[in-house]
CSV table of C-alpha atoms in Angstrom, one decimal:
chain,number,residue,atom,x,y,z
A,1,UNK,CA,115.0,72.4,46.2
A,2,UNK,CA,112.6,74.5,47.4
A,3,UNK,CA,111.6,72.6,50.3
A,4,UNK,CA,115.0,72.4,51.4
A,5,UNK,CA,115.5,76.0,51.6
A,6,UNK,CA,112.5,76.0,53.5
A,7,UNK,CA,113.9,73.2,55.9
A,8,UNK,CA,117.2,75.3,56.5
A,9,UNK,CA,114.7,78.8,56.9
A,10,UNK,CA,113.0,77.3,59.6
A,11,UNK,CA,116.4,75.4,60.9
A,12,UNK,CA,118.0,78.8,61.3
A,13,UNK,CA,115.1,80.2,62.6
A,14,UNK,CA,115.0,77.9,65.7
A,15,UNK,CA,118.8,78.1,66.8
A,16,UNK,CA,118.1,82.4,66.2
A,17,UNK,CA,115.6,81.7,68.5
A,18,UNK,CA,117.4,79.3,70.7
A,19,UNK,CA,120.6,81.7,70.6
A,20,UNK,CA,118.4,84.6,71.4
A,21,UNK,CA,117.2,82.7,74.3
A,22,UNK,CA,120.4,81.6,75.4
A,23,UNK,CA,122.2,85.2,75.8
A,24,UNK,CA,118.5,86.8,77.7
A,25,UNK,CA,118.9,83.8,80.1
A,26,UNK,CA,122.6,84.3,80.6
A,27,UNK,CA,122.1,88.3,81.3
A,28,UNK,CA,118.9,87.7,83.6
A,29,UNK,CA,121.4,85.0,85.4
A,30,UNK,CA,123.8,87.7,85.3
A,31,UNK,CA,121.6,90.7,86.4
A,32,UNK,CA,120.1,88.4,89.0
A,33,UNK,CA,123.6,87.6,90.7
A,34,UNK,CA,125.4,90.9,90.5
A,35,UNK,CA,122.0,92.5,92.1
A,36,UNK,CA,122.2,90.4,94.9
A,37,UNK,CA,126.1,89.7,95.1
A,38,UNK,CA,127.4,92.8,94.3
A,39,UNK,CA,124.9,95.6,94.6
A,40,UNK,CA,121.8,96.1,95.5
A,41,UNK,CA,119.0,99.2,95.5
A,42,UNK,CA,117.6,100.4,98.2
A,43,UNK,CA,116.2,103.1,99.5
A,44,UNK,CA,116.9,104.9,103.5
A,45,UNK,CA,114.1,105.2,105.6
A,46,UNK,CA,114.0,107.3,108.5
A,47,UNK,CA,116.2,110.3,109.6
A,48,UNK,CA,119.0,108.3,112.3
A,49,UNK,CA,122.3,109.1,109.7
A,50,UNK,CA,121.4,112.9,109.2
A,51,UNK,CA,123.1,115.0,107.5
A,52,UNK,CA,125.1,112.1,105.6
A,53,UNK,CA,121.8,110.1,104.7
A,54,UNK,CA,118.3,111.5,103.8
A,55,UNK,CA,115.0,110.2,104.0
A,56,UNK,CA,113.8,109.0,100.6
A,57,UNK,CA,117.7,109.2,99.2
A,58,UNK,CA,118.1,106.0,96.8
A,59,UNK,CA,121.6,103.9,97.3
A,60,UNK,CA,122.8,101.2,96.1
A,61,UNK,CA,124.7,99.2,98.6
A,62,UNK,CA,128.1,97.8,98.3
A,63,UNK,CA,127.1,94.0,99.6
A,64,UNK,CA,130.4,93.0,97.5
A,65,UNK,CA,132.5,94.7,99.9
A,66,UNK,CA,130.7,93.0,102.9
A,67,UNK,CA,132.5,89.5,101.7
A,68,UNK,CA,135.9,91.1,100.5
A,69,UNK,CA,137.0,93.9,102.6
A,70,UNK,CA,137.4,94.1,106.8
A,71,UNK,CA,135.0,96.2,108.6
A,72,UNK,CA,137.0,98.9,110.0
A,73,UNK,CA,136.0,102.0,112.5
A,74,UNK,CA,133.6,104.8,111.0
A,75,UNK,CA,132.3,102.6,108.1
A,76,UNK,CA,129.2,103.6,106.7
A,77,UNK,CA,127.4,99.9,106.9
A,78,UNK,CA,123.7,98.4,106.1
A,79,UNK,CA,123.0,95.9,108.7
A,80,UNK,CA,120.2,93.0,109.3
A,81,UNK,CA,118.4,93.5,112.4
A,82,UNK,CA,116.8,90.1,112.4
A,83,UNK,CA,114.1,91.0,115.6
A,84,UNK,CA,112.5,93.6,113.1
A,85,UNK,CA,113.2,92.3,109.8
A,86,UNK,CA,114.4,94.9,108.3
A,87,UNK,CA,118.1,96.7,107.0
A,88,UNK,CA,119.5,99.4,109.0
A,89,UNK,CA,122.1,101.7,108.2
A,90,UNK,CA,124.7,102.8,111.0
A,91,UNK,CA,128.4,103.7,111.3
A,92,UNK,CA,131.2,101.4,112.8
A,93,UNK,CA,132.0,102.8,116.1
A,94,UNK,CA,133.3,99.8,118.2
A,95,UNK,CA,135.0,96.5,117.1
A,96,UNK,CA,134.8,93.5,118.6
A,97,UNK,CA,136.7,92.7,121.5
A,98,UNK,CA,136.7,96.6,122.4
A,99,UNK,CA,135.5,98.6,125.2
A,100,UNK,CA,133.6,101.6,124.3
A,101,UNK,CA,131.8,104.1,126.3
A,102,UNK,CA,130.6,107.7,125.6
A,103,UNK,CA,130.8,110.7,128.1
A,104,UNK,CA,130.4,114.0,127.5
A,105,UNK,CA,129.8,114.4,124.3
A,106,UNK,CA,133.7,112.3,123.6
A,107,UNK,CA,133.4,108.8,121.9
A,108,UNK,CA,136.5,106.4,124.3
A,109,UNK,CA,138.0,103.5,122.8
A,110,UNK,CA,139.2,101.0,125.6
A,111,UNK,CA,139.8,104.3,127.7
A,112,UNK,CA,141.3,106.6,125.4
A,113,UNK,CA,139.3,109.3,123.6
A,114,UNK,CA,138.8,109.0,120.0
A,115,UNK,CA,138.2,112.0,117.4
A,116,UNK,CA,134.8,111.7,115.6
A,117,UNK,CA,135.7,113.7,112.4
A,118,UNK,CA,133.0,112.5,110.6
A,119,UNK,CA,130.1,114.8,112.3
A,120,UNK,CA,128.8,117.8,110.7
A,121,UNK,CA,129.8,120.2,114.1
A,122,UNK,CA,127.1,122.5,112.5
A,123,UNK,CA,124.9,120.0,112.4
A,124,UNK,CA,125.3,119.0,116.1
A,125,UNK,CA,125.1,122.7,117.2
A,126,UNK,CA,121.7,122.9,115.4
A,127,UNK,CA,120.6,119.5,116.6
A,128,UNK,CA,121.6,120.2,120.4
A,129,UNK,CA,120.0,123.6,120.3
A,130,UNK,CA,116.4,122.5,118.4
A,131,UNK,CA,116.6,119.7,121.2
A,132,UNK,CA,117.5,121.6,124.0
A,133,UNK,CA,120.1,119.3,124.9
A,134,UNK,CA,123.7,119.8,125.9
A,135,UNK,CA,124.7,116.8,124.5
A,136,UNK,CA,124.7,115.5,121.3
A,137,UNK,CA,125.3,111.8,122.1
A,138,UNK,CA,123.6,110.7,125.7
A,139,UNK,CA,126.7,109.2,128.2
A,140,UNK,CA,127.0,105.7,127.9
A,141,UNK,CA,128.6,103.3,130.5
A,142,UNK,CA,131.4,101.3,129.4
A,143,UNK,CA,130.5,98.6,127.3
A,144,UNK,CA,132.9,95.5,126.4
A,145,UNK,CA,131.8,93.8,123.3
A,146,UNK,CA,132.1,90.7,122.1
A,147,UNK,CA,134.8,88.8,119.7
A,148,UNK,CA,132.2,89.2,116.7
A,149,UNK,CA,130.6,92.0,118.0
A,150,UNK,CA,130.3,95.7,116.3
A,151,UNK,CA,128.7,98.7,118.3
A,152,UNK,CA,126.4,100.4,115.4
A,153,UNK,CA,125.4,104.4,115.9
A,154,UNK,CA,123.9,106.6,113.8
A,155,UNK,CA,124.8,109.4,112.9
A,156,UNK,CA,122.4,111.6,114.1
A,157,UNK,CA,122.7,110.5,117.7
A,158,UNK,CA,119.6,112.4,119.2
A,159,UNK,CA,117.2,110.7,117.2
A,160,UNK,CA,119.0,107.1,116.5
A,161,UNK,CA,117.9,103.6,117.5
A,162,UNK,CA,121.3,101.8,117.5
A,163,UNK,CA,124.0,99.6,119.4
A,164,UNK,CA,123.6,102.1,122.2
A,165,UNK,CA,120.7,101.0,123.8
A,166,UNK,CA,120.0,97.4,125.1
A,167,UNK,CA,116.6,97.0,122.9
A,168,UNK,CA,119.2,96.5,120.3
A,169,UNK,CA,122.7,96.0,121.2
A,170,UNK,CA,126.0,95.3,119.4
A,171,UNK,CA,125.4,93.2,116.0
A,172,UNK,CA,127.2,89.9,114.4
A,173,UNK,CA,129.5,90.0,111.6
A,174,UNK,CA,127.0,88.3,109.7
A,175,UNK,CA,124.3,90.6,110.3
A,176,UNK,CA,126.5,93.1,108.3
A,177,UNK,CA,125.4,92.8,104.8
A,178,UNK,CA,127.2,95.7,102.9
A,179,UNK,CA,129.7,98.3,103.0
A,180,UNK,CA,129.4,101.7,101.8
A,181,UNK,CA,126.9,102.7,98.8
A,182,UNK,CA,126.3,105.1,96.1
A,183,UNK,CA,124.2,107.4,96.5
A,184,UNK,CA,122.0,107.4,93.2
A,185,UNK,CA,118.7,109.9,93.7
A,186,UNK,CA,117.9,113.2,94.2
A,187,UNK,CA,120.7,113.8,91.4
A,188,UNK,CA,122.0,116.2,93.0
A,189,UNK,CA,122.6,114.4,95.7
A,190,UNK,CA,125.0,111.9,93.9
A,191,UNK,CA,128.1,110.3,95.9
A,192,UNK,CA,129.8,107.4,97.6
A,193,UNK,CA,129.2,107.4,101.4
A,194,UNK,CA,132.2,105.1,102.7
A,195,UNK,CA,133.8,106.5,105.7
């Protein structure tokens, strides 16, 4: 009698163990797929989306979205530049099939000018005065982009490598990996950057 109650001990035992198992495998499989599916951490580097990103800011980055939603003008997006390796993050100023050019200081959309009511004007004031510019944004000629092609800027236009410049050029579709993130650290520095 004994030893069968030591036979079931052990019995229940293994399938504890086996269940235990189970559920850690199915929330590492879990973890593992919304991380790279859904979300994923990272942290900015550099200074090109001033004053909307910092430096050092942690995110996580909506790579959901990047499947599900369209990419639409002003979109905060993290983007693969595939010469350098590494993740960029630009706004949406140009769609595909769109010709885009800036002059004086005025972002035009196939020839009409379009309102960039996204920039800090305080910001550009400081920024054109520390710089000892008159312009916040350089003139660019007329460019026409491509039918999967998306002109990337950031947002702090005097000291942004982006879609602007040849080195780097519009970027695929594909090459767009997320859309918007959360921005997690310093706390007080908590919010969604979308748009």
């Amino acid at each position: 009698m004994k030893k069968k109650r030591d036979t079931a001990f052990e019995l229940g035992k293994v399938y504890s163990t086996l269940s235990f198992l189970r559920t850690f495998l199915i929330c590492f499989v879990t973890a593992c797929l919304l991380l790279t599916f859904v979300v994923r951490r990272e942290v900015v580097k550099g200074g090109s989306m001033e004053p909307t990103l910092h430096d050092g800011q942690s995110v996580f980055i909506n790579v959901l979205a990047s499947y599900t939603q369209e990419i639409e003008r002003f979109d905060v997006v993290v983007a693969k530049n595939y010469e350098t390796d590494s993740l960029w993050v630009k706004r949406v100023i140009a769609l595909p099939n769109e010709t885009v050019a800036y002059k004086n200081d005025c972002l035009y959309i196939d020839g009409k000018k379009v309102e960039e009511s996204f920039l800090d004007m305080d910001y550009v004031e400081q920024r054109k005065k520390t710089g000892n510019s008159q312009l916040f944004t350089e003139d660019m000629e007329a460019k026409k982009l491509g039918e999967d092609e998306y002109l990337l800027v950031g947002d702090n236009r005097m000291d942004s490598l982006d879609s602007r410049f040849e080195s780097v050029g519009a970027f695929k579709r594909e090459q767009i990996i997320a859309n918007g993130m959360l921005v997690v650290s310093p706390f007080e520095d908590i919010r969604w950057v979308g748009k």
